[in-house]
Structure formats: structure tokens, C-alpha cells
Amino acid sequence: MALVEKTIVDKIEVVGDFKHVQVRQDNLIVDDDTDEIKSRGNFHRYVLSPGDDLSDQPDDVAAIANAVWTDEIIAAYAAHQAEQMV
Amino acid sequence: MPYVGPAPSNRLASAADIEAGAVDSSELASGAVDIAHLSATGTASSSTFLRGDNSFASAGLTGVTTGSGNVTITSGNLIVASGNGVDFSATSDGTGTDSSELLDDYEEGTFTPTMYGDTTAGTPNYDARGGAYTKIGQLVHFTCYIRMNSLTSAAGALCIGGLPYTSNSNSVGTLCPLLTDTVAWTNVEGGADYLMGNLWASDTVVGIMEVTDDAAWAYVESAAAIASTDQIYLSGSYRV
């Protein structure tokens, strides 16, 4: 039996006015011979903001982001960021 | 006395001899059939019950004990379906306006913080970085650190990004304490009295602000602030 670490995207959420895409990864420990999952729930998160580069993202994450990030959303988020500067 | 016709059989009645519904409570006296005379697998006792599959099984749930009004899970977890949680509405309330008394989420994990300039992100070269979070209900608590090799060509406010959740739109005024190591505060527009993280609403960004006595607060300019071996430790709590 060989144990290997495998990272999967187990949750994709679109949140907030600016359609941020929240991605949760689970770092699984898997038996390489049987594919039995030995350990799960080791989460790592990141959030994609409108206009972010999606070239390194998994296909399903990129598809969701491209679907919700309209030009209007991207422009609104850019304006929102400018407003954060005091 | 001779019989006319076939002699009656002395065989025992079988299920085929009793029509469905032929015997009901009106044909049975109270107590006529007790548990001991029921045919079922398992052991009948004060701690077992008869299941629909004709077997006696232990009462209660495996891994769960009850007593004195408490329910104890001795093995395993309490798993709550998405959208549900633990309802605390029976408890007394504060003087503010309640928005929820349902504890419906808990999660812990890691994230990867980033450092960049707001106007021009620049090219960060990290020596080490890491972050951890715990989310309880709608509140996220995080800690993170970044040790830089360099941040070149960055411009605008110095920002820490990559937080694990997008903040609530009402998160204005969420401040994050930070600790710096070897950051030359003299490079921070004349030297600030202290630095403070300002978490942006509806975002995953903490802008680093300088606060100086008797002067307007301002964001730290990323171009001058960060050099090799500079470290920032940052923590905070915010609503999502």
C-alpha cells in the first residue's frame, strides 16, 4: 500500500455583490492501490476576484468565473477597490 | 363411531390453514401471546426491542448515550445538513438587534497570503509565507505571515491578499493588528507611529495603513516599504 496526497476542489461558491469565486481544496490522503481515501478534511482556500487571471485554474472553476464575471461586474469591482482607498 | 367421508387429519395447522386476517385482537384474550412466544432472532430483554425484520435489537443508537437530559456521542460526529445548525434562539439575547441565532458553520484550514501593490501589483519573491483560518458561523479568524525576498516594481498601497473568504459588504472598519520585522518604517512616508491593517469590505484584501501622530492616516506605499528579509505577521477577524 502506498499513500499519496491528492488535492481536489470540493467546493466552489460564488459570493457577494462582486461575484467572488471562493474555492475550497481538500488535500486527501489516498491509498494509491485501491483509491480508498484514508484522510480528508485538510482544507485550503483561495478566492478569485473579478478580472483575476484564470489560466491556472481548474476547468470547472474557470467556467464558473467566466460565467458570472460580466464586464459590468469587473468594472464595478474595480470601482469598489478604488473606493477602499481613503 | 365410524366417520362418513375422509377421516379428520391430526396434523398441526399451518400458515396455509389460517386465512390472512382470520385472527385479530377479538380472537385473542389480553396477554394470550407474550414476547417469549414470538418467533424472532436475537434475545428479548428489557434493553432490546422487536424490529420490523423480526429480530430483537439493542435499544438506542450505536455510539450515542442519553441520561439526565443529555445526549452524548461516544463515537463519531454530529453531522448537520447544509443550511441547518444548532439553534440558540431559546437563550437570552443581547441588547442589539439579532440577525441570527443559528450556529450553522465551522471550518478550519489554510490559505496562502500574497503581498502586492494596489496600483501595480509588482513581482513578489517570497522567502516563506503561510496562513491559517477558523470560521465559526459568519466570523472568520485568520493568522498569516509573509517573509519577503523582494517586491519589485510594485506601486500604490501595500496590500496583503489571499484571505480565505470574501468579507461582508458591511466590513468597513475591520482592523487587523500586524507585527513587522526589519521593515524600515523610515521608508513609510517619513516614519509612522504604528502600522495597522485595514480589511476591505466585499474583498479578500488587507491594506496596510500608517498612522502618525497628528497627521492623516494613509496607506503604506508598496514601492518603498518592502525589502529583503522583511517580515509581516498579520491576524484578524472579520464577518462574511
mmCIF file of C-alpha atoms in Angstrom:
data_model
loop_
_atom_site.group_PDB
_atom_site.id
_atom_site.type_symbol
_atom_site.label_atom_id
_atom_site.label_comp_id
_atom_site.label_asym_id
_atom_site.label_seq_id
_atom_site.Cartn_x
_atom_site.Cartn_y
_atom_site.Cartn_z
ATOM 1 C CA MET A 1 0.000 0.000 0.000
ATOM 2 C CA ALA A 2 1.348 3.382 -0.990
ATOM 3 C CA LEU A 3 -0.211 6.505 0.441
ATOM 4 C CA VAL A 4 -0.266 9.568 -1.767
ATOM 5 C CA GLU A 5 -1.574 13.089 -1.339
ATOM 6 C CA LYS A 6 -4.213 14.192 -3.776
ATOM 7 C CA THR A 7 -5.717 17.677 -3.951
ATOM 8 C CA ILE A 8 -9.272 18.080 -5.155
ATOM 9 C CA VAL A 9 -11.576 21.073 -5.445
ATOM 10 C CA ASP A 10 -14.529 20.085 -3.281
ATOM 11 C CA LYS A 11 -16.438 23.345 -3.077
ATOM 12 C CA ILE A 12 -16.905 26.316 -5.409
ATOM 13 C CA GLU A 13 -19.010 29.221 -4.195
ATOM 14 C CA VAL A 14 -19.977 32.499 -5.831
ATOM 15 C CA VAL A 15 -20.447 35.127 -3.133
ATOM 16 C CA GLY A 16 -21.151 38.799 -2.693
ATOM 17 C CA ASP A 17 -22.062 41.717 -4.888
ATOM 18 C CA PHE A 18 -18.950 41.281 -6.979
ATOM 19 C CA LYS A 19 -19.273 37.543 -7.574
ATOM 20 C CA HIS A 20 -16.066 36.499 -5.905
ATOM 21 C CA VAL A 21 -15.430 32.827 -6.559
ATOM 22 C CA GLN A 22 -14.457 31.046 -3.359
ATOM 23 C CA VAL A 23 -12.643 27.788 -3.913
ATOM 24 C CA ARG A 24 -12.028 25.147 -1.286
ATOM 25 C CA GLN A 25 -9.496 22.417 -1.876
ATOM 26 C CA ASP A 26 -9.281 19.246 0.161
ATOM 27 C CA ASN A 27 -5.875 17.629 0.470
ATOM 28 C CA LEU A 28 -6.707 13.938 0.595
ATOM 29 C CA ILE A 29 -4.505 11.084 1.691
ATOM 30 C CA VAL A 30 -5.323 8.222 -0.663
ATOM 31 C CA ASP A 31 -4.281 4.585 -0.938
ATOM 32 C CA ASP A 32 -2.710 4.590 -4.368
ATOM 33 C CA ASP A 33 -3.561 0.926 -4.947
ATOM 34 C CA THR A 34 -7.258 0.951 -4.036
ATOM 35 C CA ASP A 35 -8.105 4.669 -4.269
ATOM 36 C CA GLU A 36 -9.505 4.385 -0.752
ATOM 37 C CA ILE A 37 -9.467 7.777 0.974
ATOM 38 C CA LYS A 38 -7.573 7.482 4.249
ATOM 39 C CA SER A 39 -7.826 11.086 5.361
ATOM 40 C CA ARG A 40 -9.882 14.063 4.303
ATOM 41 C CA GLY A 41 -10.876 17.462 5.633
ATOM 42 C CA ASN A 42 -7.478 19.133 5.264
ATOM 43 C CA PHE A 43 -8.819 22.277 3.674
ATOM 44 C CA HIS A 44 -7.052 25.045 1.804
ATOM 45 C CA ARG A 45 -8.945 28.026 0.473
ATOM 46 C CA TYR A 46 -8.455 30.789 -2.034
ATOM 47 C CA VAL A 47 -10.723 33.397 -3.549
ATOM 48 C CA LEU A 48 -10.758 34.671 -7.102
ATOM 49 C CA SER A 49 -11.762 38.283 -7.645
ATOM 50 C CA PRO A 50 -13.428 39.598 -10.812
ATOM 51 C CA GLY A 51 -10.818 40.033 -13.509
ATOM 52 C CA ASP A 52 -8.268 37.665 -11.986
ATOM 53 C CA ASP A 53 -6.162 35.506 -14.276
ATOM 54 C CA LEU A 54 -7.854 32.114 -14.638
ATOM 55 C CA SER A 55 -5.221 30.381 -16.734
ATOM 56 C CA ASP A 56 -4.009 28.200 -13.868
ATOM 57 C CA GLN A 57 -7.456 27.354 -12.558
ATOM 58 C CA PRO A 58 -9.255 24.021 -12.937
ATOM 59 C CA ASP A 59 -11.701 23.959 -15.824
ATOM 60 C CA ASP A 60 -14.805 23.954 -13.623
ATOM 61 C CA VAL A 61 -13.573 26.902 -11.566
ATOM 62 C CA ALA A 62 -12.693 28.893 -14.666
ATOM 63 C CA ALA A 63 -16.042 28.087 -16.258
ATOM 64 C CA ILE A 64 -17.954 29.380 -13.260
ATOM 65 C CA ALA A 65 -15.846 32.516 -13.022
ATOM 66 C CA ASN A 66 -16.239 33.262 -16.706
ATOM 67 C CA ALA A 67 -19.983 32.748 -16.414
ATOM 68 C CA VAL A 68 -20.510 35.221 -13.580
ATOM 69 C CA TRP A 69 -17.825 37.829 -14.257
ATOM 70 C CA THR A 70 -19.522 40.068 -16.733
ATOM 71 C CA ASP A 71 -17.846 43.243 -17.921
ATOM 72 C CA GLU A 72 -20.192 45.147 -15.625
ATOM 73 C CA ILE A 73 -19.147 43.085 -12.602
ATOM 74 C CA ILE A 74 -15.456 43.516 -13.368
ATOM 75 C CA ALA A 75 -15.892 47.269 -13.754
ATOM 76 C CA ALA A 76 -17.948 47.536 -10.585
ATOM 77 C CA TYR A 77 -15.341 45.628 -8.599
ATOM 78 C CA ALA A 78 -12.547 47.852 -9.902
ATOM 79 C CA ALA A 79 -14.534 50.908 -8.846
ATOM 80 C CA HIS A 80 -15.169 49.330 -5.447
ATOM 81 C CA GLN A 81 -11.472 48.728 -4.929
ATOM 82 C CA ALA A 82 -10.728 52.353 -5.737
ATOM 83 C CA GLU A 83 -13.268 53.367 -3.121
ATOM 84 C CA GLN A 84 -11.409 51.419 -0.468
ATOM 85 C CA MET A 85 -8.541 53.869 -0.729
ATOM 86 C CA VAL A 86 -9.049 56.607 1.812
ATOM 87 C CA MET B 1 -68.082 -44.213 15.795
ATOM 88 C CA PRO B 2 -67.308 -44.517 12.136
ATOM 89 C CA TYR B 3 -66.669 -41.373 10.064
ATOM 90 C CA VAL B 4 -68.526 -40.641 6.937
ATOM 91 C CA GLY B 5 -66.094 -39.452 4.361
ATOM 92 C CA PRO B 6 -62.400 -38.842 4.923
ATOM 93 C CA ALA B 7 -61.187 -39.127 8.490
ATOM 94 C CA PRO B 8 -60.055 -35.774 10.032
ATOM 95 C CA SER B 9 -56.349 -35.227 9.963
ATOM 96 C CA ASN B 10 -54.425 -34.864 13.179
ATOM 97 C CA ARG B 11 -51.711 -32.746 11.609
ATOM 98 C CA LEU B 12 -50.881 -29.329 13.069
ATOM 99 C CA ALA B 13 -52.424 -26.301 11.468
ATOM 100 C CA SER B 14 -50.021 -24.451 9.239
ATOM 101 C CA ALA B 15 -49.985 -20.878 7.982
ATOM 102 C CA ALA B 16 -51.810 -22.071 4.904
ATOM 103 C CA ASP B 17 -54.729 -23.181 7.054
ATOM 104 C CA ILE B 18 -55.305 -19.741 8.567
ATOM 105 C CA GLU B 19 -56.550 -17.091 6.241
ATOM 106 C CA ALA B 20 -54.972 -13.677 6.275
ATOM 107 C CA GLY B 21 -56.745 -11.536 8.846
ATOM 108 C CA ALA B 22 -58.576 -14.512 10.326
ATOM 109 C CA VAL B 23 -57.076 -13.927 13.776
ATOM 110 C CA ASP B 24 -57.282 -10.445 15.192
ATOM 111 C CA SER B 25 -57.436 -8.988 18.669
ATOM 112 C CA SER B 26 -61.028 -10.116 19.093
ATOM 113 C CA GLU B 27 -59.908 -13.755 18.919
ATOM 114 C CA LEU B 28 -57.047 -13.306 21.363
ATOM 115 C CA ALA B 29 -57.510 -12.696 25.049
ATOM 116 C CA SER B 30 -55.398 -9.959 26.570
ATOM 117 C CA GLY B 31 -51.989 -11.420 27.377
ATOM 118 C CA ALA B 32 -52.654 -14.576 25.373
ATOM 119 C CA VAL B 33 -49.381 -14.191 23.477
ATOM 120 C CA ASP B 34 -46.285 -12.869 25.228
ATOM 121 C CA ILE B 35 -42.892 -11.931 23.863
ATOM 122 C CA ALA B 36 -41.421 -15.269 24.805
ATOM 123 C CA HIS B 37 -43.768 -16.974 22.362
ATOM 124 C CA LEU B 38 -42.962 -14.787 19.428
ATOM 125 C CA SER B 39 -40.584 -16.234 16.944
ATOM 126 C CA ALA B 40 -37.730 -13.783 16.333
ATOM 127 C CA THR B 41 -33.977 -13.853 16.207
ATOM 128 C CA GLY B 42 -31.923 -12.249 18.922
ATOM 129 C CA THR B 43 -32.622 -12.020 22.634
ATOM 130 C CA ALA B 44 -35.709 -10.493 24.169
ATOM 131 C CA SER B 45 -34.831 -8.432 27.235
ATOM 132 C CA SER B 46 -35.552 -5.134 28.941
ATOM 133 C CA SER B 47 -32.852 -3.492 26.812
ATOM 134 C CA THR B 48 -33.958 -4.800 23.415
ATOM 135 C CA PHE B 49 -36.855 -4.122 21.121
ATOM 136 C CA LEU B 50 -38.507 -6.111 18.338
ATOM 137 C CA ARG B 51 -37.689 -4.714 14.931
ATOM 138 C CA GLY B 52 -39.698 -4.898 11.765
ATOM 139 C CA ASP B 53 -37.328 -7.506 10.355
ATOM 140 C CA ASN B 54 -38.375 -9.952 13.093
ATOM 141 C CA SER B 55 -35.280 -9.583 15.209
ATOM 142 C CA PHE B 56 -34.562 -8.286 18.676
ATOM 143 C CA ALA B 57 -32.014 -5.485 18.716
ATOM 144 C CA SER B 58 -30.435 -3.310 21.356
ATOM 145 C CA ALA B 59 -32.378 -0.182 22.176
ATOM 146 C CA GLY B 60 -30.779 3.159 21.409
ATOM 147 C CA LEU B 61 -28.301 4.238 18.761
ATOM 148 C CA THR B 62 -24.808 2.916 18.357
ATOM 149 C CA GLY B 63 -22.314 5.394 19.729
ATOM 150 C CA VAL B 64 -24.961 7.513 21.443
ATOM 151 C CA THR B 65 -25.882 7.547 25.121
ATOM 152 C CA THR B 66 -28.552 9.525 26.900
ATOM 153 C CA GLY B 67 -29.144 10.413 30.501
ATOM 154 C CA SER B 68 -30.000 13.348 32.762
ATOM 155 C CA GLY B 69 -31.316 15.254 29.785
ATOM 156 C CA ASN B 70 -28.040 14.969 27.931
ATOM 157 C CA VAL B 71 -27.195 13.241 24.690
ATOM 158 C CA THR B 72 -23.617 12.057 24.406
ATOM 159 C CA ILE B 73 -22.000 10.890 21.209
ATOM 160 C CA THR B 74 -19.381 8.408 22.349
ATOM 161 C CA SER B 75 -18.112 7.667 18.876
ATOM 162 C CA GLY B 76 -18.478 9.614 15.656
ATOM 163 C CA ASN B 77 -19.616 13.139 14.864
ATOM 164 C CA LEU B 78 -22.818 15.111 14.810
ATOM 165 C CA ILE B 79 -23.375 15.781 11.126
ATOM 166 C CA VAL B 80 -25.657 18.669 10.256
ATOM 167 C CA ALA B 81 -27.170 19.047 6.815
ATOM 168 C CA SER B 82 -26.230 22.137 4.825
ATOM 169 C CA GLY B 83 -28.362 25.104 5.815
ATOM 170 C CA ASN B 84 -29.044 23.730 9.278
ATOM 171 C CA GLY B 85 -27.185 24.083 12.544
ATOM 172 C CA VAL B 86 -27.530 24.488 16.277
ATOM 173 C CA ASP B 87 -30.363 26.822 17.227
ATOM 174 C CA PHE B 88 -29.689 29.061 20.239
ATOM 175 C CA SER B 89 -32.887 31.073 19.994
ATOM 176 C CA ALA B 90 -34.025 29.760 23.399
ATOM 177 C CA THR B 91 -31.183 31.596 25.126
ATOM 178 C CA SER B 92 -31.447 35.180 26.330
ATOM 179 C CA ASP B 93 -30.481 37.862 23.840
ATOM 180 C CA GLY B 94 -28.241 40.915 23.944
ATOM 181 C CA THR B 95 -29.492 44.456 23.618
ATOM 182 C CA GLY B 96 -28.567 44.692 19.950
ATOM 183 C CA THR B 97 -30.689 43.566 17.041
ATOM 184 C CA ASP B 98 -30.470 39.854 16.409
ATOM 185 C CA SER B 99 -29.749 38.757 12.882
ATOM 186 C CA SER B 100 -29.292 35.065 13.592
ATOM 187 C CA GLU B 101 -29.089 32.646 16.492
ATOM 188 C CA LEU B 102 -28.241 29.655 14.357
ATOM 189 C CA LEU B 103 -24.694 28.321 14.509
ATOM 190 C CA ASP B 104 -24.539 26.828 11.057
ATOM 191 C CA ASP B 105 -20.896 26.549 10.067
ATOM 192 C CA TYR B 106 -17.468 25.625 11.321
ATOM 193 C CA GLU B 107 -14.371 25.108 9.257
ATOM 194 C CA GLU B 108 -10.636 25.296 9.682
ATOM 195 C CA GLY B 109 -7.925 25.234 7.095
ATOM 196 C CA THR B 110 -5.085 27.084 5.467
ATOM 197 C CA PHE B 111 -4.651 29.778 2.864
ATOM 198 C CA THR B 112 -1.765 31.383 1.027
ATOM 199 C CA PRO B 113 -1.330 35.114 1.631
ATOM 200 C CA THR B 114 0.022 37.394 -1.058
ATOM 201 C CA MET B 115 1.745 40.785 -0.981
ATOM 202 C CA TYR B 116 1.362 43.324 -3.741
ATOM 203 C CA GLY B 117 0.875 46.946 -4.645
ATOM 204 C CA ASP B 118 -2.661 48.149 -5.206
ATOM 205 C CA THR B 119 -1.972 50.249 -8.316
ATOM 206 C CA THR B 120 0.658 47.956 -9.795
ATOM 207 C CA ALA B 121 0.890 44.521 -8.251
ATOM 208 C CA GLY B 122 4.616 44.176 -8.894
ATOM 209 C CA THR B 123 6.617 40.986 -8.755
ATOM 210 C CA PRO B 124 6.808 39.402 -5.329
ATOM 211 C CA ASN B 125 9.557 36.967 -4.410
ATOM 212 C CA TYR B 126 8.579 35.133 -1.251
ATOM 213 C CA ASP B 127 11.050 33.523 1.078
ATOM 214 C CA ALA B 128 8.236 31.956 3.124
ATOM 215 C CA ARG B 129 4.541 32.515 3.716
ATOM 216 C CA GLY B 130 1.525 30.788 5.147
ATOM 217 C CA GLY B 131 -1.847 31.358 6.701
ATOM 218 C CA ALA B 132 -4.458 29.536 8.765
ATOM 219 C CA TYR B 133 -8.113 30.253 9.413
ATOM 220 C CA THR B 134 -11.005 29.148 11.552
ATOM 221 C CA LYS B 135 -14.549 30.031 10.562
ATOM 222 C CA ILE B 136 -17.234 29.906 13.238
ATOM 223 C CA GLY B 137 -20.645 30.876 11.995
ATOM 224 C CA GLN B 138 -20.172 34.037 9.965
ATOM 225 C CA LEU B 139 -16.933 35.061 11.698
ATOM 226 C CA VAL B 140 -13.556 34.210 10.173
ATOM 227 C CA HIS B 141 -10.424 34.438 12.278
ATOM 228 C CA PHE B 142 -7.115 34.266 10.475
ATOM 229 C CA THR B 143 -3.406 34.478 11.122
ATOM 230 C CA CYS B 144 -0.713 34.688 8.484
ATOM 231 C CA TYR B 145 2.895 35.562 7.894
ATOM 232 C CA ILE B 146 4.946 36.612 4.904
ATOM 233 C CA ARG B 147 8.727 36.828 4.690
ATOM 234 C CA MET B 148 9.881 38.527 1.542
ATOM 235 C CA ASN B 149 12.932 38.312 -0.582
ATOM 236 C CA SER B 150 11.735 41.258 -2.640
ATOM 237 C CA LEU B 151 8.741 43.059 -4.069
ATOM 238 C CA THR B 152 9.816 44.767 -7.246
ATOM 239 C CA SER B 153 8.004 47.234 -9.490
ATOM 240 C CA ALA B 154 5.025 47.486 -7.143
ATOM 241 C CA ALA B 155 3.126 50.740 -6.822
ATOM 242 C CA GLY B 156 0.254 52.008 -4.751
ATOM 243 C CA ALA B 157 -0.912 50.850 -1.376
ATOM 244 C CA LEU B 158 0.862 47.888 0.159
ATOM 245 C CA CYS B 159 -1.712 45.096 0.373
ATOM 246 C CA ILE B 160 -1.941 41.620 1.831
ATOM 247 C CA GLY B 161 -4.293 39.488 -0.234
ATOM 248 C CA GLY B 162 -5.418 35.908 -0.480
ATOM 249 C CA LEU B 163 -7.690 35.801 2.557
ATOM 250 C CA PRO B 164 -9.768 32.615 2.610
ATOM 251 C CA TYR B 165 -13.246 34.191 2.403
ATOM 252 C CA THR B 166 -14.708 37.321 0.880
ATOM 253 C CA SER B 167 -15.581 39.809 3.593
ATOM 254 C CA ASN B 168 -19.093 41.054 4.181
ATOM 255 C CA SER B 169 -20.107 44.308 2.487
ATOM 256 C CA ASN B 170 -20.548 45.806 5.969
ATOM 257 C CA SER B 171 -16.962 45.048 6.996
ATOM 258 C CA VAL B 172 -15.829 48.678 6.854
ATOM 259 C CA GLY B 173 -13.684 49.470 9.874
ATOM 260 C CA THR B 174 -12.378 45.959 10.424
ATOM 261 C CA LEU B 175 -8.826 46.455 11.635
ATOM 262 C CA CYS B 176 -6.075 43.862 11.785
ATOM 263 C CA PRO B 177 -3.055 44.142 14.057
ATOM 264 C CA LEU B 178 0.270 43.372 12.483
ATOM 265 C CA LEU B 179 3.842 42.865 13.553
ATOM 266 C CA THR B 180 6.745 43.736 11.310
ATOM 267 C CA ASP B 181 10.333 42.606 11.402
ATOM 268 C CA THR B 182 13.083 44.637 9.741
ATOM 269 C CA VAL B 183 10.578 46.714 7.803
ATOM 270 C CA ALA B 184 12.176 50.161 7.664
ATOM 271 C CA TRP B 185 9.485 52.435 8.922
ATOM 272 C CA THR B 186 11.577 55.377 7.850
ATOM 273 C CA ASN B 187 10.632 54.321 4.337
ATOM 274 C CA VAL B 188 6.994 54.742 5.227
ATOM 275 C CA GLU B 189 6.492 58.331 4.235
ATOM 276 C CA GLY B 190 8.662 59.891 6.890
ATOM 277 C CA GLY B 191 8.126 57.311 9.593
ATOM 278 C CA ALA B 192 4.795 56.279 11.033
ATOM 279 C CA ASP B 193 3.998 55.845 14.697
ATOM 280 C CA TYR B 194 2.429 52.488 14.020
ATOM 281 C CA LEU B 195 1.033 50.370 11.231
ATOM 282 C CA MET B 196 -2.387 48.790 11.086
ATOM 283 C CA GLY B 197 -4.150 46.519 8.636
ATOM 284 C CA ASN B 198 -7.443 47.766 7.218
ATOM 285 C CA LEU B 199 -9.592 44.956 5.850
ATOM 286 C CA TRP B 200 -11.560 45.971 2.795
ATOM 287 C CA ALA B 201 -15.276 45.348 2.545
ATOM 288 C CA SER B 202 -16.517 42.789 -0.002
ATOM 289 C CA ASP B 203 -12.973 41.680 -0.657
ATOM 290 C CA THR B 204 -10.109 39.459 0.446
ATOM 291 C CA VAL B 205 -7.588 42.238 0.961
ATOM 292 C CA VAL B 206 -5.969 43.949 3.931
ATOM 293 C CA GLY B 207 -4.425 47.309 3.093
ATOM 294 C CA ILE B 208 -1.507 48.277 5.314
ATOM 295 C CA MET B 209 -2.005 51.735 6.797
ATOM 296 C CA GLU B 210 0.371 54.015 8.596
ATOM 297 C CA VAL B 211 -0.848 56.059 11.497
ATOM 298 C CA THR B 212 1.180 59.077 12.546
ATOM 299 C CA ASP B 213 0.589 61.460 15.406
ATOM 300 C CA ASP B 214 -1.427 64.484 14.383
ATOM 301 C CA ALA B 215 -1.436 63.507 10.726
ATOM 302 C CA ALA B 216 -3.914 61.973 8.335
ATOM 303 C CA TRP B 217 -3.802 58.231 8.085
ATOM 304 C CA ALA B 218 -2.531 56.872 4.797
ATOM 305 C CA TYR B 219 -1.746 53.617 3.084
ATOM 306 C CA VAL B 220 1.852 52.490 3.086
ATOM 307 C CA GLU B 221 3.386 52.891 -0.339
ATOM 308 C CA SER B 222 4.432 49.451 -1.510
ATOM 309 C CA ALA B 223 7.290 50.664 -3.684
ATOM 310 C CA ALA B 224 9.447 51.844 -0.804
ATOM 311 C CA ALA B 225 8.306 49.803 2.119
ATOM 312 C CA ILE B 226 9.413 46.254 1.472
ATOM 313 C CA ALA B 227 12.954 44.965 1.193
ATOM 314 C CA SER B 228 14.737 41.657 1.510
ATOM 315 C CA THR B 229 14.142 39.743 4.771
ATOM 316 C CA ASP B 230 11.185 41.933 5.686
ATOM 317 C CA GLN B 231 8.527 40.006 7.545
ATOM 318 C CA ILE B 232 4.927 40.778 8.368
ATOM 319 C CA TYR B 233 2.741 38.857 10.776
ATOM 320 C CA LEU B 234 -0.934 39.685 10.470
ATOM 321 C CA SER B 235 -4.077 38.474 12.190
ATOM 322 C CA GLY B 236 -7.675 39.487 12.325
ATOM 323 C CA SER B 237 -11.327 38.558 12.485
ATOM 324 C CA TYR B 238 -13.989 39.548 10.012
ATOM 325 C CA ARG B 239 -17.559 38.821 9.018
ATOM 326 C CA VAL B 240 -18.549 37.111 5.802
#
